[in-house]
């Protein structure tokens, strides 16, 4: 037989071989590529068949190459052996009656089977691992691990229980498995003739294309989304679709592998749960209602745990993200953080929930104490604090956490959540990315303060606030120069509370302006009564003005209204200002003070720090109040500042035309010291106890 004739018969044999096995296995080659591949193998086998001396070993390599090319189905081996047994002798020019050649063919087939089986066994071990990974990727736990998923997905197996498909990045479906065909109602051939756009709901196509584009560029190794797929009969299928990219050795994405889970029932179940308020529609986490129901069940069951822990997370500065970048970015941030918390909770047998807004919670049902709880909370915070990329924005997100951990008693779920939320408030006061453990003593103090703050407006309306007056005397002759009005709260439960116990609360709640307006009017009315009763002997009344009121745009009209309503002469009113109440660029405030000074009102300032003398000199200040010339120590002893400092302070005030009034003058030694350094007046226990208006009258006439 001529060489051309042998080549033609060998080509015909390879084509027959390809036709016999091409539909037994999925091979990423065209039919022409498969025929060329098998032609090469046929030539190797024919060369071995006619060699002298005869050597069947090349058949082992042929079998291994078939496996490596993915011709691994049992039918592929059977049909190959059948063809070789009947067809390989023809291109060799050997008749079928030649027993010697037939015996050699049998030996070749045996060695081929050996090589095929050995390679198939190794291949099976590898493919079992791939199948496990494919199944693992189909679960919720796999979503977190998809970030480190395999760069190549080498095979699709028809026996997988979830829908699988391989496609290129032109959206052509190249292969599908039986599960996907059954889900969508198509045959293998029908699906292979479609594109992704043919089975996607039209409304889902734009977002999906954008995700595919980012997947192709390598922005992430895979993505998962809930999509609507169109079945052959026109019905719609809700599916969880996970898509991964298969890349070549250079990193270029060549194929995509899609895993499809039927989520229709889950979708409608989730909708029903969301309707009932049990599942957050954004993150899929339990809502506050579901979380509290679970906590109530844990606390109320017979075999309830001995200890329980609850942690509440709040996103630091979330409003800046939501307002600055838009609610779409804010929702994506919440979704990503919720997903992180869900996986963290599942890995550590906890329950995660979204309480609302930017607050999330973790429930640890079997707590072993704070030493085991705090590492779990810190790990959750570490996960949250990892930068996230959201809609083209790479964001650094931080969270604070409040923790309550205690033995299970008779607490109600709302009490545990309230305590954890209060601990979260403490953590946020400490800065970003902090956690705080609930402390009952601190809580009692805060709640008492909160109760005072909440009842303060009602107390003002009920007339529970009163004014007491402390004498201010000249140190030279003990003459009564003025009285300082001090606010007091005659609380029905706690007795008389001094300003130190409630003024800071009034500042934080904003009530201080209203309270100060009431105090100013009350003081002006009392001063007017003294003016009518004692005439020229009536004392000047000094009133401390909180910084917020002094900077209030209505400062001037409020003071003028108090004078008009009471009928008081302005020269009997002194307003005491804090140094930080003076606006460094406050031309308007300076003008208001000058207008009031023209009405006779005088001003004092409680300290010189923070302002240059020339700035203070522009204001109509007549007195310097100082708390620092005499200081009470913790052991009850008295301490005075160095004489040089005192003299400098007094001298500077006198040079600016201001009297110096010392506070905390509680002993005769204080009086002597202050008189020695030139202080003009003072107030304190040594110069007169604070009292009501009825106590001040005798001091005026004395």
XYZ file of C-alpha atoms in Angstrom:
702
model
C 0.000 0.000 0.000
C 1.315 3.442 -0.904
C 2.119 6.064 1.704
C -0.710 8.336 0.472
C -3.158 5.482 0.625
C -2.096 4.646 4.158
C -2.424 8.314 5.195
C -5.919 8.495 3.695
C -6.995 5.364 5.524
C -5.421 6.688 8.731
C -7.320 9.993 8.349
C -10.553 8.039 7.709
C -9.885 5.942 10.824
C -9.267 9.093 12.952
C -12.509 10.660 11.685
C -14.432 7.515 12.565
C -12.772 7.455 15.943
C -13.786 11.091 16.551
C -17.378 10.431 15.476
C -17.580 7.510 17.876
C -16.423 9.298 21.015
C -17.102 13.030 20.491
C -20.489 12.927 22.273
C -19.271 10.880 25.239
C -17.282 13.615 26.989
C -17.106 17.406 27.221
C -13.865 18.506 25.532
C -13.056 22.225 24.974
C -12.022 21.570 21.322
C -13.761 21.903 18.006
C -14.546 18.773 15.958
C -11.656 19.518 13.597
C -9.267 19.874 16.546
C -10.494 16.547 17.953
C -9.953 14.761 14.592
C -6.393 16.155 14.335
C -5.700 15.119 17.916
C -6.926 11.557 17.278
C -5.054 11.377 13.945
C -1.811 11.981 15.831
C -2.703 9.248 18.311
C -3.655 6.872 15.465
C -0.260 7.404 13.834
C 1.515 6.566 17.086
C -0.513 3.382 17.469
C 0.067 2.328 13.837
C 3.803 2.905 14.138
C 3.885 0.702 17.222
C 1.771 -1.950 15.475
C 4.161 -2.445 12.551
C 7.404 -1.931 14.471
C 10.062 -4.655 14.586
C 10.764 -5.787 17.151
C 7.237 -5.180 18.368
C 6.927 -2.717 21.349
C 3.383 -1.982 22.678
C 4.537 0.586 25.287
C 3.537 3.684 23.189
C -0.094 2.675 23.725
C 0.258 3.693 27.419
C 1.039 7.261 26.424
C -1.902 7.260 23.996
C -4.271 6.229 26.782
C -2.924 8.906 29.104
C -3.308 11.594 26.437
C -6.967 10.617 25.948
C -7.611 11.144 29.663
C -5.758 14.444 29.748
C -7.921 15.621 26.854
C -11.022 14.815 29.011
C -12.168 11.734 27.050
C -12.944 10.066 30.384
C -16.442 8.597 29.948
C -16.638 4.757 29.957
C -18.220 4.891 26.487
C -15.122 6.652 25.163
C -12.883 3.750 26.216
C -15.264 1.055 24.962
C -15.780 2.570 21.549
C -12.033 3.207 21.210
C -11.186 -0.410 21.927
C -13.818 -1.614 19.464
C -12.487 0.611 16.692
C -8.885 -0.345 17.319
C -9.766 -4.018 17.279
C -11.366 -3.839 13.857
C -10.007 -0.819 12.085
C -6.368 -0.274 12.935
C -5.139 -3.246 10.892
C -6.568 -1.868 7.664
C -4.229 1.159 7.232
C -1.383 -1.159 8.177
C -2.050 -3.260 5.037
C -2.414 -6.412 7.058
C -5.252 -8.841 6.490
C -7.549 -9.825 9.284
C -6.565 -13.498 8.778
C -3.059 -12.816 9.962
C -3.274 -14.145 13.512
C 0.075 -12.756 14.452
C -1.015 -9.216 13.724
C -4.330 -9.722 15.460
C -2.477 -10.957 18.509
C -0.399 -7.795 18.428
C -3.574 -5.690 18.154
C -4.922 -7.357 21.284
C -1.686 -6.629 23.130
C -1.851 -3.013 22.035
C -5.400 -2.722 23.271
C -4.435 -4.227 26.602
C -1.550 -1.825 27.156
C -3.755 1.088 26.042
C -6.334 0.087 28.635
C -3.642 -0.063 31.284
C -2.436 3.442 30.528
C -6.005 4.715 30.258
C -7.045 3.199 33.607
C -3.983 4.408 35.487
C -4.413 7.964 34.222
C -8.176 7.830 34.800
C -7.645 6.826 38.423
C -5.413 9.831 39.061
C -7.823 12.035 37.137
C -10.759 10.773 39.225
C -9.046 11.817 42.463
C -8.575 15.341 41.107
C -12.110 15.583 39.792
C -13.582 14.445 43.112
C -11.962 17.468 44.713
C -13.330 19.719 41.966
C -16.825 18.278 42.490
C -16.562 18.946 46.236
C -15.542 22.523 45.544
C -18.415 22.947 43.083
C -20.893 21.652 45.683
C -19.286 23.770 48.401
C -19.524 26.877 46.251
C -23.296 26.252 45.948
C -23.974 26.892 49.646
C -24.264 30.131 51.580
C -21.046 29.375 53.478
C -19.233 29.248 50.129
C -20.056 32.880 49.354
C -17.463 34.099 51.866
C -14.823 31.756 50.486
C -15.445 32.686 46.878
C -12.987 35.563 47.418
C -10.228 32.916 47.423
C -11.840 30.526 44.949
C -9.944 28.500 42.390
C -8.639 30.454 39.370
C -9.672 27.681 37.069
C -12.759 25.530 36.988
C -11.665 22.633 34.788
C -14.763 20.528 34.309
C -18.522 20.506 34.491
C -20.088 17.287 35.654
C -23.495 16.263 34.504
C -24.220 14.518 37.801
C -24.007 17.721 39.896
C -27.295 18.392 41.781
C -27.274 22.117 40.944
C -27.399 23.752 37.538
C -23.985 24.277 35.936
C -23.049 26.046 32.719
C -19.863 27.052 30.922
C -19.832 30.058 28.648
C -17.504 32.514 27.035
C -17.409 36.234 27.758
C -19.582 36.940 24.730
C -22.421 35.371 26.771
C -22.585 32.252 24.571
C -23.588 29.110 26.464
C -21.047 26.440 25.521
C -22.154 23.619 27.784
C -24.752 22.851 30.453
C -25.595 19.984 32.750
C -28.762 17.993 33.205
C -29.801 19.847 36.365
C -29.787 23.185 34.549
C -31.617 21.708 31.581
C -34.344 20.412 33.877
C -34.584 23.753 35.693
C -35.117 25.718 32.486
C -36.902 23.046 30.419
C -34.403 23.014 27.544
C -32.417 20.170 26.019
C -28.629 20.304 25.935
C -28.641 21.230 22.239
C -31.232 23.963 22.746
C -29.306 25.562 25.609
C -26.038 25.412 23.690
C -27.651 27.541 20.998
C -28.663 30.322 23.427
C -26.895 33.231 25.077
C -27.189 34.532 28.625
C -29.430 37.342 27.413
C -31.917 34.761 26.070
C -32.620 33.326 29.514
C -32.207 36.455 31.679
C -35.165 38.641 32.562
C -34.764 41.879 30.530
C -34.756 44.033 33.674
C -31.789 42.089 35.086
C -29.604 42.290 31.962
C -27.970 45.757 32.505
C -26.815 45.015 36.040
C -25.635 41.534 35.099
C -23.612 42.822 32.140
C -21.918 45.335 34.417
C -21.004 42.559 36.869
C -19.678 40.387 34.009
C -17.534 43.267 32.796
C -15.993 43.778 36.221
C -15.487 40.014 36.585
C -13.668 39.925 33.232
C -11.402 42.816 34.274
C -10.467 40.939 37.420
C -11.993 43.312 39.964
C -13.232 40.242 41.803
C -12.840 36.481 41.199
C -16.585 35.752 41.317
C -19.933 37.292 42.074
C -23.261 36.086 43.369
C -26.639 37.598 42.697
C -30.320 36.812 42.804
C -31.600 36.760 39.193
C -34.789 36.037 37.325
C -34.395 33.399 34.600
C -36.882 32.709 31.807
C -37.848 29.064 31.288
C -38.656 27.567 27.901
C -42.390 27.588 28.672
C -42.281 31.315 29.525
C -42.462 30.923 33.297
C -40.009 32.827 35.486
C -37.504 31.177 37.811
C -35.872 32.971 40.723
C -32.321 31.697 41.061
C -29.183 32.276 43.085
C -26.489 32.552 40.419
C -22.776 32.366 41.240
C -20.379 33.139 38.386
C -16.605 32.538 38.459
C -13.973 33.283 35.838
C -11.608 30.650 34.456
C -8.297 32.251 33.479
C -5.396 30.986 31.424
C -1.780 30.991 32.519
C -1.443 34.679 31.627
C -4.401 35.682 33.756
C -6.786 36.414 30.870
C -10.382 35.352 31.495
C -11.322 32.792 28.849
C -14.411 31.064 30.225
C -17.028 31.638 32.878
C -18.569 28.977 35.071
C -22.085 29.597 36.377
C -23.798 27.700 39.191
C -27.570 28.069 39.351
C -29.728 27.207 42.360
C -33.489 27.300 42.226
C -34.460 29.950 44.806
C -38.070 30.481 43.770
C -39.573 29.028 46.925
C -36.949 30.767 49.068
C -37.646 34.083 47.345
C -41.347 33.949 48.039
C -40.708 32.681 51.567
C -38.374 35.616 52.149
C -41.004 37.958 50.831
C -43.501 36.479 53.245
C -41.035 36.820 56.141
C -40.281 40.405 55.173
C -43.992 41.083 55.101
C -44.241 39.750 58.619
C -41.272 41.899 59.666
C -39.040 38.953 60.479
C -36.358 39.376 57.818
C -34.586 42.537 56.770
C -35.217 42.982 53.027
C -31.795 44.576 52.419
C -29.385 42.264 54.236
C -31.506 39.129 54.633
C -30.708 39.142 58.369
C -33.379 38.765 61.051
C -35.025 42.044 62.012
C -35.250 43.527 65.479
C -38.610 41.776 65.892
C -37.181 38.361 64.992
C -34.065 38.965 67.074
C -36.052 39.907 70.156
C -38.329 36.907 69.680
C -35.275 34.633 69.573
C -33.794 36.278 72.666
C -37.095 35.913 74.494
C -37.173 32.231 73.556
C -33.620 31.701 74.839
C -34.316 33.427 78.150
C -37.634 31.665 78.659
C -36.872 28.048 77.795
C -36.458 25.381 80.462
C -32.879 24.488 79.502
C -31.827 28.093 79.106
C -28.083 28.830 79.228
C -26.422 29.967 82.440
C -24.946 33.042 80.791
C -25.804 35.034 77.714
C -24.092 37.851 75.807
C -25.498 40.496 73.516
C -23.499 42.911 71.373
C -24.835 45.906 69.450
C -22.758 47.421 66.632
C -23.135 50.945 65.272
C -21.370 52.161 62.113
C -19.218 55.202 62.901
C -19.989 58.152 60.650
C -22.501 56.227 58.547
C -24.529 59.384 57.946
C -21.528 60.898 56.136
C -21.434 57.913 53.750
C -25.177 57.856 53.215
C -25.538 61.617 52.768
C -22.246 62.256 50.984
C -22.206 59.356 48.510
C -25.918 58.612 48.279
C -28.316 56.045 49.754
C -27.385 53.474 47.076
C -23.812 53.393 48.387
C -25.108 53.378 51.950
C -27.327 50.369 51.241
C -24.459 48.477 49.601
C -22.234 49.180 52.619
C -24.924 47.856 54.963
C -25.374 44.790 52.750
C -21.657 43.984 52.765
C -21.320 44.493 56.513
C -24.438 42.446 57.171
C -22.984 39.620 55.067
C -19.726 39.706 57.024
C -21.586 39.547 60.331
C -23.803 36.703 59.106
C -20.837 34.523 58.141
C -19.001 35.404 61.357
C -22.091 34.455 63.347
C -22.569 31.180 61.461
C -18.912 30.202 61.985
C -19.166 30.800 65.739
C -22.722 29.580 66.453
C -24.121 33.060 67.045
C -27.188 34.862 65.745
C -26.726 38.068 63.760
C -29.503 40.587 63.131
C -30.061 44.073 61.786
C -31.790 46.171 64.418
C -32.482 49.051 62.047
C -30.579 51.890 60.413
C -26.846 51.256 60.809
C -27.186 49.101 63.941
C -26.528 45.347 63.970
C -26.529 42.822 66.808
C -24.941 39.501 67.754
C -26.436 37.061 70.257
C -24.209 34.507 72.006
C -26.499 32.012 73.687
C -23.902 29.957 75.554
C -21.531 32.589 76.896
C -18.590 31.563 79.048
C -17.837 35.069 80.283
C -16.418 38.267 78.870
C -13.029 36.645 78.242
C -14.622 34.528 75.488
C -17.062 37.171 74.248
C -14.689 40.075 73.667
C -12.455 38.164 71.174
C -15.550 37.350 69.112
C -16.601 40.999 69.174
C -13.096 42.189 68.273
C -12.976 39.752 65.339
C -16.352 41.041 64.129
C -15.075 44.609 64.367
C -11.932 43.631 62.458
C -14.052 42.188 59.657
C -16.232 45.286 59.564
C -13.213 47.593 59.584
C -11.717 45.982 56.465
C -11.998 48.413 53.509
C -14.819 47.659 51.081
C -15.308 48.615 47.444
C -18.858 49.768 46.769
C -20.064 51.008 43.382
C -16.603 52.262 42.449
C -15.856 53.735 45.903
C -13.225 52.172 48.155
C -14.367 52.965 51.669
C -12.851 52.534 55.098
C -15.725 51.692 57.413
C -15.488 51.485 61.199
C -17.903 50.302 63.838
C -18.234 50.715 67.590
C -19.762 48.071 69.814
C -21.584 47.835 73.120
C -21.486 44.524 75.001
C -23.641 43.168 77.808
C -22.662 39.783 79.266
C -24.291 38.369 82.378
C -25.806 35.388 84.094
C -29.339 34.644 82.972
C -31.834 35.815 85.557
C -35.183 37.477 85.197
C -34.111 40.066 82.652
C -36.450 40.805 79.807
C -35.049 40.944 76.237
C -35.707 44.692 76.087
C -33.537 45.217 79.188
C -30.561 43.391 77.664
C -30.881 45.326 74.416
C -31.224 48.610 76.306
C -28.057 47.910 78.305
C -26.084 46.907 75.192
C -27.250 50.059 73.432
C -26.120 52.192 76.366
C -22.697 50.493 76.263
C -22.571 51.311 72.529
C -23.202 54.964 73.422
C -20.233 54.859 75.817
C -18.047 53.284 73.119
C -18.905 56.019 70.628
C -18.005 58.635 73.234
C -14.516 57.087 73.336
C -13.907 57.533 69.588
C -14.097 55.372 66.463
C -13.804 51.581 66.392
C -14.117 51.178 70.169
C -16.085 48.710 72.265
C -17.422 49.141 75.773
C -18.699 46.643 78.316
C -21.892 47.452 80.177
C -21.276 48.678 83.733
C -24.264 48.885 86.071
C -22.864 51.604 88.326
C -22.075 53.832 85.380
C -25.465 53.032 83.938
C -27.206 54.060 87.163
C -25.359 57.376 87.123
C -26.172 58.000 83.466
C -29.809 57.071 83.920
C -30.103 59.380 86.896
C -28.643 62.175 84.806
C -30.929 61.299 81.922
C -33.926 61.300 84.236
C -32.958 64.755 85.487
C -32.565 65.989 81.909
C -35.955 64.628 80.896
C -37.789 66.104 83.894
C -36.070 69.495 83.795
C -38.517 71.183 81.365
C -41.472 70.001 83.456
C -39.724 71.176 86.626
C -39.319 74.639 85.127
C -43.010 74.744 84.260
C -43.917 73.536 87.763
C -41.904 76.250 89.502
C -39.373 73.895 91.089
C -36.447 76.204 90.315
C -35.558 78.921 92.798
C -32.917 81.629 93.119
C -30.546 82.120 96.048
C -28.165 85.030 96.458
C -24.578 85.081 97.722
C -23.196 88.327 99.159
C -20.235 90.025 97.463
C -18.409 92.263 99.960
C -15.661 94.855 99.686
C -12.531 93.493 101.372
C -11.536 96.936 102.620
C -14.590 97.755 104.785
C -16.789 94.639 104.496
C -19.442 96.686 102.726
C -22.112 94.773 100.763
C -21.278 95.681 97.157
C -23.476 93.224 95.290
C -25.117 89.812 95.406
C -24.659 86.975 92.953
C -27.806 85.175 91.833
C -27.434 81.385 91.834
C -29.967 78.950 90.429
C -31.161 76.030 92.573
C -33.518 73.140 91.839
C -35.876 72.190 94.636
C -36.306 68.625 93.418
C -39.252 66.723 94.954
C -37.148 63.542 95.402
C -33.517 64.642 95.667
C -33.949 67.864 97.611
C -32.225 71.118 96.665
C -29.744 70.549 93.838
C -26.940 73.078 93.204
C -26.224 74.283 89.648
C -23.242 71.945 89.276
C -25.613 68.945 89.240
C -27.906 70.077 86.445
C -26.519 73.023 84.448
C -24.279 70.793 82.318
C -27.339 68.682 81.479
C -29.234 71.839 80.569
C -26.361 72.776 78.241
C -26.458 69.368 76.485
C -30.241 69.343 76.107
C -30.488 72.961 74.963
C -32.703 73.944 77.904
C -30.039 76.266 79.283
C -31.189 79.216 77.143
C -34.779 78.966 78.351
C -33.610 78.411 81.927
C -31.279 81.422 81.774
C -34.035 83.635 80.373
C -36.251 82.626 83.300
C -33.418 83.300 85.766
C -32.683 86.729 84.291
C -36.329 87.822 84.497
C -36.701 86.456 88.043
C -33.531 88.230 89.182
C -34.595 91.519 87.613
C -37.971 91.360 89.388
C -36.326 90.681 92.750
C -33.767 93.441 92.207
C -36.622 95.829 91.399
C -38.316 94.936 94.714
C -35.095 95.706 96.583
C -34.763 98.951 94.660
C -38.271 100.018 95.654
C -37.682 98.989 99.285
C -34.120 100.172 99.908
C -33.573 102.861 97.284
C -29.915 103.797 96.873
C -28.850 101.044 99.287
C -30.235 98.329 96.948
C -27.370 96.028 95.872
C -26.222 95.323 92.329
C -27.355 91.834 91.303
C -24.857 89.759 89.317
C -26.120 86.982 86.999
C -23.918 84.365 85.318
C -24.720 84.026 81.624
C -24.066 80.611 80.046
C -21.882 80.814 76.898
C -24.720 79.618 74.691
C -27.013 82.400 75.848
C -24.299 85.041 75.576
C -23.702 84.042 71.949
C -27.410 83.772 71.165
C -28.621 86.255 68.500
C -31.478 87.178 70.866
C -29.110 88.068 73.709
C -29.712 91.841 73.459
C -33.526 91.735 73.110
C -33.804 89.178 75.946
C -31.931 91.441 78.390
C -33.870 94.538 77.307
C -37.141 92.621 77.700
C -36.221 91.560 81.236
C -35.469 95.184 82.179
C -38.694 96.420 80.620
C -40.884 93.712 82.187
C -39.431 94.243 85.667
C -38.943 98.040 85.553
C -35.393 97.638 86.946
C -32.764 100.335 86.472
C -29.911 98.981 84.380
C -27.245 100.158 86.845
C -28.421 97.494 89.344
C -27.745 94.591 86.941
C -24.374 93.003 86.251
C -23.949 90.213 83.689
C -21.083 87.770 84.284
C -19.611 86.184 81.137
C -17.357 83.161 80.700
C -14.161 83.842 78.683
C -15.227 81.402 75.935
C -18.534 83.270 75.575
C -16.697 86.218 74.016
C -16.582 85.829 70.255
C -13.101 86.740 68.996
C -14.596 88.232 65.840
C -17.862 89.288 67.457
C -18.319 92.882 66.325
C -22.062 92.377 66.694
C -21.678 91.018 70.211
C -19.422 93.924 71.145
C -22.021 96.391 69.867
C -24.739 94.653 71.920
C -22.625 94.941 75.077
C -21.984 98.645 74.425
C -25.715 99.282 73.929
C -26.498 97.535 77.216
C -23.722 99.436 78.995
C -25.376 102.664 77.829
C -28.443 101.469 79.782
C -26.273 101.250 82.911
C -25.698 97.493 82.845
C -22.198 96.405 83.871
C -20.267 93.320 82.779
C -17.784 91.073 84.549
C -15.670 88.254 83.161
C -14.695 85.073 85.036
C -11.043 84.879 83.979
C -8.598 86.396 81.498
C -7.273 83.255 79.801
C -7.538 82.946 76.048
C -7.988 86.661 75.274
C -5.345 89.379 74.766
C -5.814 92.506 76.900
C -6.527 94.676 73.868
C -9.422 92.399 72.934
C -10.948 92.638 76.415
C -10.318 96.375 76.606
C -12.714 96.892 73.688
C -15.555 95.429 75.785
C -17.328 97.354 78.557
C -16.005 95.084 81.321
C -15.973 96.499 84.867
C -14.970 93.506 86.998
C -12.807 90.378 86.911
C -14.182 87.355 88.785
C -11.450 84.847 89.722
C -11.907 81.335 91.103
C -8.158 80.653 91.201
C -6.750 83.093 93.747
C -7.774 80.734 96.542
C -8.151 77.014 95.896
C -9.554 74.390 98.264
C -7.559 71.141 98.389
C -8.911 67.610 98.658
C -7.637 67.335 102.243
C -9.562 70.464 103.273
C -6.523 72.716 103.343
C -6.340 76.040 101.508
C -3.795 76.936 98.861
C -3.065 80.304 97.294
C -1.320 80.849 94.000
C 2.138 82.484 94.125
C 2.079 86.142 95.077
C 3.801 87.250 91.876
C 1.120 85.567 89.760
C -1.650 87.003 91.934
C -0.217 90.517 91.868
C 0.241 90.314 88.100
C -3.392 89.255 87.650
C -4.717 91.949 89.982
C -2.446 94.609 88.510
C -3.441 93.752 84.938
C -7.160 93.884 85.810
C -6.738 97.270 87.539
C -4.815 98.639 84.567
C -7.784 97.633 82.386
C -10.155 99.507 84.695
C -11.702 96.416 86.273
C -12.330 95.563 89.899
C -11.095 92.159 91.060
C -13.597 89.907 92.845
C -12.325 86.649 94.347
C -14.443 83.558 94.767
C -14.068 80.720 97.304
C -13.251 83.149 100.139
C -14.040 80.781 102.971
C -11.616 81.731 105.806
C -10.344 84.905 107.474
C -6.852 83.959 106.281
C -8.221 84.073 102.723
C -9.558 87.573 103.383
C -6.220 88.766 104.721
C -4.285 87.271 101.802
C -6.578 88.740 99.170
C -6.573 92.147 100.856
C -2.758 92.045 100.852
C -2.484 91.492 97.089
C -4.997 94.219 96.317
C -8.184 92.278 95.561
C -11.199 94.597 95.770
C -14.007 92.256 96.798
C -14.849 88.649 97.411
C -17.554 86.095 97.982
C -17.544 82.911 99.983
C -18.447 81.456 103.377
C -16.228 83.930 105.224
C -18.169 86.833 103.713
C -21.705 85.450 103.901
C -23.647 82.282 103.189
C -26.024 82.145 100.171
C -29.661 82.676 101.086
C -33.093 83.551 99.800
C -34.366 87.090 99.248
C -35.585 87.228 102.852
C -32.023 86.600 104.043
C -30.524 89.394 101.947
C -32.803 92.198 103.279
C -31.186 92.315 106.765
C -27.725 92.388 105.156
C -28.706 95.505 103.180
C -29.882 97.427 106.256
C -27.094 96.235 108.561
